[in-house]
Coordinates of N, CA, C and O in Angstrom, one line a residue:
X1 N -9.8 -10.3 -63.9 CA -9.8 -8.8 -63.8 C -10.1 -8.3 -65.2 O -9.4 -8.6 -66.1
X2 N -11.2 -7.5 -65.3 CA -11.5 -6.9 -66.6 C -10.5 -5.8 -66.9 O -10.3 -4.9 -66.1
X3 N -10.0 -5.8 -68.1 CA -9.0 -4.8 -68.6 C -9.7 -3.8 -69.5 O -10.3 -4.2 -70.5
X4 N -9.7 -2.6 -69.1 CA -10.3 -1.5 -70.0 C -9.4 -1.1 -71.1 O -8.2 -1.2 -70.9
X5 N -10.0 -0.7 -72.2 CA -9.1 -0.4 -73.4 C -8.1 0.7 -73.1 O -7.0 0.7 -73.5
X6 N -8.6 1.8 -72.4 CA -7.7 2.9 -72.0 C -7.0 2.6 -70.7 O -7.4 3.1 -69.7
X7 N -6.0 1.7 -70.7 CA -5.3 1.3 -69.5 C -4.0 0.7 -69.9 O -3.6 0.6 -71.1
X8 N -3.2 0.4 -68.9 CA -1.9 -0.2 -69.1 C -2.0 -1.6 -69.6 O -1.0 -2.2 -70.0
X9 N -3.2 -2.2 -69.5 CA -3.4 -3.6 -70.0 C -2.9 -4.7 -69.2 O -2.7 -5.8 -69.6
X10 N -2.6 -4.4 -67.9 CA -2.2 -5.4 -67.0 C -3.4 -6.3 -66.6 O -4.4 -5.8 -66.2
X11 N -3.2 -7.6 -66.8 CA -4.4 -8.5 -66.7 C -4.5 -9.2 -65.4 O -5.4 -10.0 -65.2
X12 N -3.7 -8.9 -64.4 CA -3.8 -9.6 -63.1 C -3.5 -8.5 -62.0 O -2.7 -7.6 -62.3
X13 N -4.1 -8.6 -60.9 CA -3.8 -7.6 -59.8 C -2.4 -7.8 -59.3 O -2.1 -8.9 -58.7
X14 N -1.5 -6.8 -59.4 CA -0.2 -6.9 -58.8 C -0.1 -7.4 -57.4 O 0.8 -8.1 -57.1
X15 N -1.0 -7.0 -56.5 CA -0.9 -7.5 -55.1 C -0.9 -9.0 -55.0 O -0.3 -9.6 -54.2
X16 N -1.6 -9.6 -56.0 CA -1.7 -11.1 -56.0 C -0.3 -11.7 -56.3 O 0.0 -12.8 -55.9
X17 N 0.5 -11.0 -57.1 CA 1.9 -11.5 -57.3 C 2.7 -11.6 -56.0 O 3.3 -12.6 -55.7
X18 N 2.6 -10.5 -55.3 CA 3.3 -10.4 -54.0 C 2.7 -11.5 -53.1 O 3.5 -12.3 -52.5
X19 N 1.4 -11.5 -52.9 CA 0.8 -12.5 -52.0 C 1.1 -13.9 -52.4 O 1.4 -14.7 -51.5
X20 N 1.0 -14.2 -53.6 CA 1.2 -15.6 -54.1 C 2.6 -16.1 -53.8 O 2.8 -17.2 -53.3
X21 N 3.6 -15.2 -54.1 CA 5.0 -15.6 -53.8 C 5.3 -15.7 -52.3 O 6.0 -16.7 -51.9
X22 N 4.7 -14.8 -51.6 CA 4.9 -14.9 -50.1 C 4.3 -16.2 -49.6 O 5.0 -16.9 -48.8
X23 N 3.1 -16.5 -49.9 CA 2.5 -17.8 -49.4 C 3.3 -19.0 -49.9 O 3.4 -20.0 -49.2
X24 N 3.7 -19.0 -51.2 CA 4.5 -20.1 -51.7 C 5.8 -20.3 -50.9 O 6.1 -21.4 -50.6
X25 N 6.5 -19.2 -50.7 CA 7.7 -19.2 -49.9 C 7.5 -19.7 -48.5 O 8.3 -20.6 -48.0
X26 N 6.5 -19.2 -47.8 CA 6.2 -19.7 -46.5 C 5.8 -21.1 -46.4 O 6.2 -21.9 -45.5
X27 N 5.1 -21.6 -47.4 CA 4.7 -23.0 -47.5 C 5.9 -23.9 -47.8 O 6.0 -25.0 -47.2
X28 N 6.8 -23.4 -48.6 CA 7.9 -24.2 -49.0 C 8.8 -24.5 -47.8 O 9.5 -25.6 -47.8
X29 N 8.8 -23.6 -46.9 CA 9.7 -23.8 -45.7 C 9.3 -25.0 -44.8 O 10.0 -25.5 -44.0
X30 N 8.1 -25.6 -45.1 CA 7.7 -26.8 -44.4 C 8.4 -28.0 -44.9 O 8.4 -29.0 -44.3
X31 N 8.9 -27.9 -46.1 CA 9.5 -29.0 -46.8 C 11.0 -29.0 -47.0 O 11.5 -29.9 -47.7
X32 N 11.7 -28.0 -46.6 CA 13.1 -27.9 -46.7 C 13.8 -27.7 -45.4 O 13.1 -27.3 -44.4
X33 N 15.1 -27.9 -45.3 CA 15.8 -27.8 -44.0 C 16.0 -26.3 -43.6 O 16.1 -26.0 -42.5
X34 N 16.2 -25.4 -44.6 CA 16.4 -24.0 -44.3 C 15.0 -23.4 -43.9 O 14.3 -22.9 -44.7
X35 N 14.8 -23.4 -42.6 CA 13.5 -22.9 -42.1 C 13.6 -21.6 -41.3 O 12.6 -21.2 -40.7
X36 N 14.8 -21.1 -41.1 CA 14.9 -20.0 -40.2 C 16.0 -19.1 -40.7 O 17.0 -19.5 -41.3
X37 N 16.0 -17.8 -40.3 CA 17.1 -16.9 -40.5 C 18.2 -17.1 -39.5 O 19.3 -16.7 -39.7
X38 N 17.8 -17.8 -38.4 CA 18.8 -18.1 -37.3 C 19.0 -16.8 -36.5 O 20.1 -16.7 -35.9
X39 N 18.0 -15.9 -36.4 CA 18.1 -14.7 -35.6 C 17.1 -14.7 -34.6 O 16.0 -15.3 -34.8
X40 N 17.3 -14.1 -33.4 CA 16.4 -14.0 -32.3 C 15.0 -13.6 -32.8 O 14.9 -12.6 -33.6
X41 N 14.0 -14.3 -32.4 CA 12.6 -14.0 -32.9 C 12.2 -12.6 -32.7 O 11.4 -12.0 -33.4
X42 N 12.6 -12.0 -31.5 CA 12.2 -10.6 -31.2 C 12.7 -9.6 -32.2 O 12.0 -8.7 -32.6
X43 N 14.0 -9.8 -32.6 CA 14.6 -8.9 -33.6 C 13.8 -9.1 -35.0 O 13.6 -8.1 -35.7
X44 N 13.5 -10.3 -35.3 CA 12.8 -10.6 -36.6 C 11.4 -9.9 -36.5 O 11.0 -9.3 -37.5
X45 N 10.7 -10.1 -35.5 CA 9.4 -9.5 -35.4 C 9.5 -7.9 -35.4 O 8.7 -7.3 -36.1
X46 N 10.4 -7.4 -34.7 CA 10.6 -5.9 -34.6 C 10.9 -5.4 -36.0 O 10.3 -4.4 -36.5
X47 N 11.9 -6.0 -36.7 CA 12.3 -5.6 -38.0 C 11.1 -5.8 -39.0 O 10.8 -4.9 -39.8
X48 N 10.4 -6.9 -38.9 CA 9.3 -7.2 -39.8 C 8.2 -6.2 -39.6 O 7.6 -5.7 -40.5
X49 N 7.9 -5.8 -38.3 CA 6.8 -4.9 -38.0 C 7.2 -3.5 -38.5 O 6.4 -2.8 -39.1
X50 N 8.5 -3.1 -38.4 CA 8.9 -1.8 -38.9 C 8.7 -1.7 -40.4 O 8.2 -0.7 -40.9
X51 N 9.2 -2.7 -41.1 CA 9.0 -2.7 -42.6 C 7.5 -2.7 -43.0 O 7.1 -2.1 -43.9
X52 N 6.7 -3.5 -42.3 CA 5.3 -3.6 -42.6 C 4.6 -2.3 -42.4 O 3.9 -1.8 -43.3
X53 N 4.9 -1.6 -41.3 CA 4.3 -0.3 -41.0 C 4.7 0.7 -42.0 O 3.9 1.5 -42.5
X54 N 6.0 0.7 -42.4 CA 6.5 1.7 -43.4 C 5.8 1.4 -44.7 O 5.4 2.4 -45.4
X55 N 5.7 0.2 -45.1 CA 5.0 -0.1 -46.4 C 3.5 0.2 -46.3 O 3.0 0.8 -47.3
X56 N 2.9 -0.1 -45.2 CA 1.5 0.3 -45.1 C 1.2 1.8 -45.2 O 0.3 2.2 -45.8
X57 N 2.1 2.5 -44.5 CA 2.0 4.0 -44.5 C 2.2 4.5 -45.9 O 1.4 5.4 -46.4
X58 N 3.2 4.0 -46.6 CA 3.4 4.5 -48.0 C 2.2 4.1 -48.9 O 1.8 4.9 -49.7
X59 N 1.7 2.9 -48.7 CA 0.5 2.5 -49.5 C -0.7 3.4 -49.3 O -1.3 3.8 -50.2
X60 N -0.9 3.6 -48.0 CA -2.1 4.5 -47.7 C -1.9 5.9 -48.2 O -2.9 6.5 -48.8
X61 N -0.7 6.4 -48.2 CA -0.4 7.8 -48.7 C -0.6 7.8 -50.2 O -1.2 8.7 -50.8
X62 N -0.1 6.8 -50.9 CA -0.2 6.7 -52.4 C -1.7 6.5 -52.8 O -2.2 7.2 -53.7
X63 N -2.4 5.6 -52.2 CA -3.8 5.3 -52.5 C -4.6 6.6 -52.2 O -5.5 6.9 -53.0
X64 N -4.4 7.2 -51.1 CA -5.1 8.4 -50.7 C -4.9 9.5 -51.7 O -5.8 10.3 -52.1
X65 N -3.7 9.7 -52.2 CA -3.4 10.7 -53.2 C -4.2 10.4 -54.5 O -4.8 11.3 -55.1
X66 N -4.2 9.1 -54.9 CA -5.0 8.7 -56.1 C -6.5 9.1 -55.9 O -7.1 9.6 -56.8
X67 N -7.0 8.8 -54.7 CA -8.4 9.2 -54.5 C -8.6 10.7 -54.6 O -9.6 11.1 -55.2
X68 N -7.7 11.5 -54.0 CA -7.9 12.9 -54.0 C -7.7 13.5 -55.5 O -8.4 14.4 -55.8
X69 N -6.9 12.8 -56.3 CA -6.7 13.3 -57.7 C -7.9 12.8 -58.5 O -8.0 13.2 -59.7
X70 N -8.6 11.8 -58.1 CA -9.7 11.2 -58.9 C -9.2 10.3 -60.0 O -9.9 10.2 -61.0
X71 N -8.1 9.7 -59.8 CA -7.6 8.7 -60.8 C -7.6 7.3 -60.2 O -7.8 7.1 -59.1
X72 N -7.5 6.4 -61.1 CA -7.6 5.0 -60.7 C -6.2 4.4 -60.4 O -5.2 4.7 -61.0
X73 N -6.2 3.5 -59.4 CA -4.9 2.8 -59.0 C -4.7 1.6 -59.8 O -3.6 1.3 -60.2
X74 N -5.7 0.7 -60.0 CA -5.5 -0.5 -60.7 C -5.0 -0.3 -62.1 O -5.5 0.6 -62.8
X75 N -3.9 -1.0 -62.5 CA -3.4 -0.8 -63.9 C -4.3 -1.4 -65.0 O -3.9 -1.3 -66.2
X76 N -5.4 -1.9 -64.6 CA -6.4 -2.4 -65.6 C -7.4 -1.3 -65.9 O -8.3 -1.5 -66.7
X77 N -7.3 -0.1 -65.2 CA -8.3 0.9 -65.4 C -7.6 2.2 -66.0 O -6.4 2.3 -65.8
X78 N -8.3 3.1 -66.5 CA -7.7 4.3 -67.1 C -7.1 5.2 -66.1 O -7.6 5.4 -65.0
X79 N -5.9 5.8 -66.4 CA -5.3 6.8 -65.6 C -5.7 8.2 -66.1 O -5.6 8.4 -67.3
X80 N -6.2 9.0 -65.3 CA -6.7 10.3 -65.7 C -5.7 11.4 -65.6 O -5.8 12.5 -66.2
X81 N -4.7 11.2 -64.7 CA -3.6 12.2 -64.5 C -2.5 11.6 -63.8 O -2.6 10.5 -63.2
X82 N -1.3 12.2 -64.0 CA -0.1 11.7 -63.4 C 0.0 12.2 -62.0 O -0.1 13.4 -61.7
X83 N 0.3 11.3 -61.0 CA 0.5 11.7 -59.6 C 2.0 12.1 -59.5 O 2.9 11.3 -59.8
X84 N 2.3 13.3 -59.0 CA 3.7 13.8 -58.9 C 4.0 14.3 -57.5 O 5.1 14.8 -57.3
X85 N 3.0 14.3 -56.6 CA 3.2 14.8 -55.3 C 3.2 13.6 -54.3 O 3.1 12.5 -54.7
X86 N 3.3 14.0 -53.0 CA 3.3 12.9 -52.0 C 4.4 12.0 -52.2 O 5.5 12.4 -52.6
X87 N 4.2 10.7 -52.0 CA 5.3 9.7 -52.3 C 5.8 9.6 -53.7 O 6.9 9.1 -54.0
X88 N 5.0 10.2 -54.6 CA 5.4 10.2 -56.0 C 6.4 11.2 -56.3 O 6.9 11.3 -57.5
X89 N 6.8 12.0 -55.4 CA 7.9 13.0 -55.5 C 9.2 12.2 -55.5 O 10.2 12.7 -56.1
X90 N 9.3 11.1 -54.8 CA 10.5 10.3 -54.7 C 10.6 9.0 -55.5 O 11.6 8.4 -55.7
X91 N 9.4 8.5 -55.8 CA 9.3 7.2 -56.5 C 8.2 7.2 -57.5 O 7.1 7.7 -57.2
X92 N 8.4 6.7 -58.7 CA 7.4 6.6 -59.7 C 6.4 5.5 -59.3 O 5.3 5.4 -59.9
X93 N 6.9 4.6 -58.5 CA 6.1 3.4 -58.1 C 6.0 3.1 -56.6 O 6.3 2.1 -56.2
X94 N 5.5 4.1 -55.9 CA 5.5 3.9 -54.4 C 4.5 2.8 -54.0 O 4.8 2.2 -52.9
X95 N 3.5 2.5 -54.7 CA 2.6 1.4 -54.3 C 3.3 0.1 -54.4 O 3.2 -0.8 -53.5
X96 N 4.1 -0.1 -55.5 CA 4.8 -1.4 -55.6 C 6.0 -1.5 -54.6 O 6.3 -2.5 -54.1
X97 N 6.6 -0.3 -54.4 CA 7.6 -0.3 -53.3 C 7.0 -0.6 -52.0 O 7.6 -1.4 -51.2
X98 N 5.8 -0.1 -51.7 CA 5.1 -0.3 -50.5 C 4.8 -1.8 -50.3 O 5.0 -2.4 -49.3
X99 N 4.3 -2.4 -51.4 CA 4.0 -3.8 -51.4 C 5.3 -4.7 -51.1 O 5.2 -5.7 -50.4
X100 N 6.4 -4.2 -51.7 CA 7.7 -4.9 -51.4 C 8.1 -4.8 -50.0 O 8.6 -5.8 -49.4
X101 N 7.9 -3.6 -49.4 CA 8.2 -3.5 -47.9 C 7.3 -4.3 -47.1 O 7.8 -4.9 -46.1
X102 N 6.0 -4.3 -47.4 CA 5.1 -5.2 -46.6 C 5.5 -6.6 -46.8 O 5.5 -7.4 -45.8
X103 N 5.8 -7.1 -48.0 CA 6.2 -8.5 -48.2 C 7.4 -8.8 -47.4 O 7.5 -9.8 -46.7
X104 N 8.5 -7.9 -47.5 CA 9.7 -8.2 -46.7 C 9.4 -8.2 -45.3 O 9.9 -9.1 -44.5
X105 N 8.6 -7.3 -44.8 CA 8.2 -7.3 -43.4 C 7.6 -8.6 -42.9 O 7.9 -9.1 -41.9
X106 N 6.6 -9.1 -43.7 CA 6.0 -10.3 -43.4 C 6.9 -11.5 -43.4 O 6.9 -12.4 -42.6
X107 N 7.8 -11.6 -44.5 CA 8.7 -12.7 -44.6 C 9.7 -12.7 -43.5 O 10.0 -13.8 -42.9
X108 N 10.2 -11.5 -43.1 CA 11.1 -11.5 -42.0 C 10.4 -11.8 -40.7 O 10.9 -12.5 -39.8
X109 N 9.3 -11.1 -40.5 CA 8.5 -11.3 -39.2 C 8.1 -12.7 -39.0 O 8.0 -13.2 -37.8
X110 N 7.8 -13.4 -40.0 CA 7.4 -14.9 -39.9 C 8.6 -15.8 -40.0 O 8.4 -17.0 -40.2
X111 N 9.8 -15.2 -40.0 CA 11.0 -16.0 -40.1 C 11.0 -16.9 -41.3 O 11.2 -18.1 -41.2
X112 N 10.8 -16.3 -42.5 CA 10.7 -17.0 -43.7 C 11.8 -16.7 -44.7 O 11.6 -15.9 -45.6
X113 N 12.9 -17.3 -44.6 CA 14.0 -17.0 -45.5 C 13.7 -17.4 -47.0 O 14.2 -16.7 -47.9
X114 N 13.0 -18.4 -47.2 CA 12.7 -18.8 -48.6 C 11.7 -17.7 -49.2 O 11.9 -17.3 -50.3
X115 N 10.7 -17.4 -48.4 CA 9.8 -16.3 -48.9 C 10.6 -15.0 -49.2 O 10.4 -14.4 -50.2
X116 N 11.5 -14.7 -48.3 CA 12.3 -13.5 -48.5 C 13.2 -13.6 -49.8 O 13.3 -12.6 -50.5
X117 N 13.7 -14.8 -50.0 CA 14.6 -15.0 -51.2 C 13.8 -14.9 -52.5 O 14.4 -14.6 -53.5
X118 N 12.5 -15.1 -52.4 CA 11.7 -15.0 -53.6 C 11.4 -13.5 -54.0 O 10.9 -13.3 -55.1
X119 N 11.6 -12.6 -53.1 CA 11.2 -11.2 -53.3 C 11.9 -10.6 -54.6 O 11.2 -10.0 -55.4
X120 N 13.2 -10.9 -54.8 CA 13.8 -10.4 -56.1 C 13.1 -10.9 -57.3 O 12.9 -10.1 -58.3
X121 N 12.6 -12.1 -57.3 CA 11.9 -12.6 -58.5 C 10.5 -11.9 -58.6 O 10.1 -11.6 -59.8
X122 N 9.9 -11.6 -57.5 CA 8.6 -10.9 -57.6 C 8.9 -9.5 -58.2 O 8.1 -9.0 -59.0
X123 N 9.9 -8.8 -57.7 CA 10.3 -7.5 -58.2 C 10.6 -7.5 -59.7 O 10.2 -6.6 -60.5
X124 N 11.2 -8.6 -60.2 CA 11.5 -8.7 -61.6 C 10.2 -8.9 -62.4 O 10.0 -8.2 -63.4
X125 N 9.3 -9.7 -61.9 CA 8.0 -9.9 -62.5 C 7.2 -8.6 -62.5 O 6.6 -8.2 -63.6
X126 N 7.2 -7.9 -61.4 CA 6.4 -6.6 -61.4 C 7.1 -5.6 -62.4 O 6.3 -4.9 -63.1
X127 N 8.4 -5.6 -62.4 CA 9.1 -4.6 -63.3 C 8.7 -4.9 -64.8 O 8.4 -4.0 -65.5
X128 N 8.8 -6.2 -65.2 CA 8.7 -6.6 -66.6 C 7.2 -6.7 -67.0 O 6.9 -6.4 -68.2
X129 N 6.4 -7.2 -66.1 CA 5.0 -7.5 -66.5 C 4.0 -6.4 -66.1 O 2.8 -6.4 -66.6
X130 N 4.4 -5.5 -65.3 CA 3.4 -4.4 -64.8 C 4.0 -3.0 -65.1 O 3.5 -2.3 -65.9
X131 N 5.1 -2.7 -64.5 CA 5.7 -1.4 -64.6 C 6.0 -1.0 -66.1 O 5.7 0.1 -66.5
X132 N 6.6 -2.0 -66.8 CA 7.0 -1.7 -68.2 C 5.7 -1.4 -69.0 O 5.7 -0.4 -69.8
X133 N 4.6 -2.1 -68.8 CA 3.4 -1.8 -69.5 C 2.8 -0.4 -69.1 O 2.3 0.3 -69.9
X134 N 2.9 -0.2 -67.8 CA 2.4 1.1 -67.3 C 3.1 2.3 -67.8 O 2.5 3.3 -68.2
X135 N 4.5 2.2 -67.9 CA 5.3 3.3 -68.4 C 5.0 3.5 -69.9 O 4.9 4.7 -70.3
X136 N 4.8 2.5 -70.7 CA 4.5 2.7 -72.1 C 3.2 3.4 -72.2 O 3.0 4.3 -73.0
X137 N 2.2 2.9 -71.4 CA 0.9 3.5 -71.5 C 0.9 5.0 -71.1 O 0.3 5.8 -71.8
X138 N 1.6 5.3 -70.0 CA 1.6 6.7 -69.5 C 2.4 7.6 -70.5 O 2.0 8.7 -70.7
X139 N 3.4 7.1 -71.1 CA 4.2 7.9 -72.1 C 3.3 8.1 -73.3 O 3.3 9.2 -73.9
X140 N 2.6 7.1 -73.8 CA 1.7 7.3 -74.9 C 0.6 8.3 -74.6 O 0.2 9.1 -75.4
X141 N 0.0 8.2 -73.4 CA -1.1 9.0 -73.0 C -0.7 10.4 -72.7 O -1.4 11.4 -73.0
X142 N 0.4 10.6 -71.9 CA 0.7 11.9 -71.4 C 1.9 12.6 -72.1 O 2.3 13.7 -71.8
X143 N 2.6 11.8 -72.9 CA 3.7 12.3 -73.7 C 4.8 13.0 -72.9 O 5.4 12.4 -72.0
X144 N 5.1 14.2 -73.3 CA 6.3 15.0 -72.8 C 6.1 15.2 -71.2 O 7.1 15.2 -70.5
X145 N 4.9 15.4 -70.8 CA 4.7 15.6 -69.3 C 5.2 14.4 -68.6 O 5.9 14.5 -67.6
X146 N 4.9 13.2 -69.0 CA 5.3 12.0 -68.3 C 6.8 11.8 -68.5 O 7.5 11.4 -67.6
X147 N 7.3 12.0 -69.7 CA 8.8 11.9 -69.9 C 9.6 12.8 -69.0 O 10.6 12.4 -68.5
X148 N 9.1 14.0 -68.8 CA 9.8 15.0 -67.8 C 9.8 14.4 -66.4 O 10.8 14.4 -65.7
X149 N 8.6 13.9 -66.0 CA 8.4 13.3 -64.7 C 9.4 12.1 -64.6 O 10.1 12.0 -63.6
X150 N 9.4 11.3 -65.6 CA 10.2 10.1 -65.6 C 11.7 10.4 -65.5 O 12.5 9.7 -64.8
X151 N 12.1 11.5 -66.1 CA 13.5 11.9 -66.1 C 13.9 12.5 -64.7 O 15.0 12.4 -64.3
X152 N 12.9 13.0 -64.0 CA 13.2 13.7 -62.7 C 13.0 12.7 -61.4 O 13.6 13.0 -60.4
X153 N 12.3 11.7 -61.6 CA 12.0 10.8 -60.4 C 12.4 9.4 -60.7 O 12.1 8.8 -61.7
X154 N 13.0 8.8 -59.7 CA 13.5 7.4 -59.9 C 12.3 6.4 -59.9 O 11.2 6.7 -59.4
X155 N 12.5 5.3 -60.5 CA 11.5 4.3 -60.6 C 11.1 3.7 -59.2 O 9.9 3.7 -58.8
X156 N 12.0 3.3 -58.4 CA 11.7 2.6 -57.1 C 11.8 3.6 -55.9 O 11.0 3.7 -55.1
X157 N 13.0 4.2 -55.8 CA 13.2 5.1 -54.7 C 14.5 5.9 -55.0 O 15.3 5.6 -55.8

């Protein structure tokens, strides 16, 4: 992924972090004894579907807002303005929250306890390797405007 100079400088697509960990966790379950949550499959599928749909709806709302504002979503591209409406009223990072919901939905729906257990590690990686870079970039670029937004809106939810 090409990183533009006026950007947060993130060198890898964050969705690949979520996808890679999910696939690794689901694959690992073939080789260990803990292969199931031990819950009825219908409940797992229903819970997984609910989380997946909630995450997908949040992702679509956030991405649609970026399109309407004319700013870039990838952290390797320049941000032209701060999104503060839509899902950004409640979370400074609704796209990453949405990816976490989708990940959790898939891990639960596919009865993947190891994949689910990897989610906190993914969130730590996203927090330290992506969000921290984005916040420094946005504070440098937008100054007090971003600091006010940051003071008013939580990071995740």
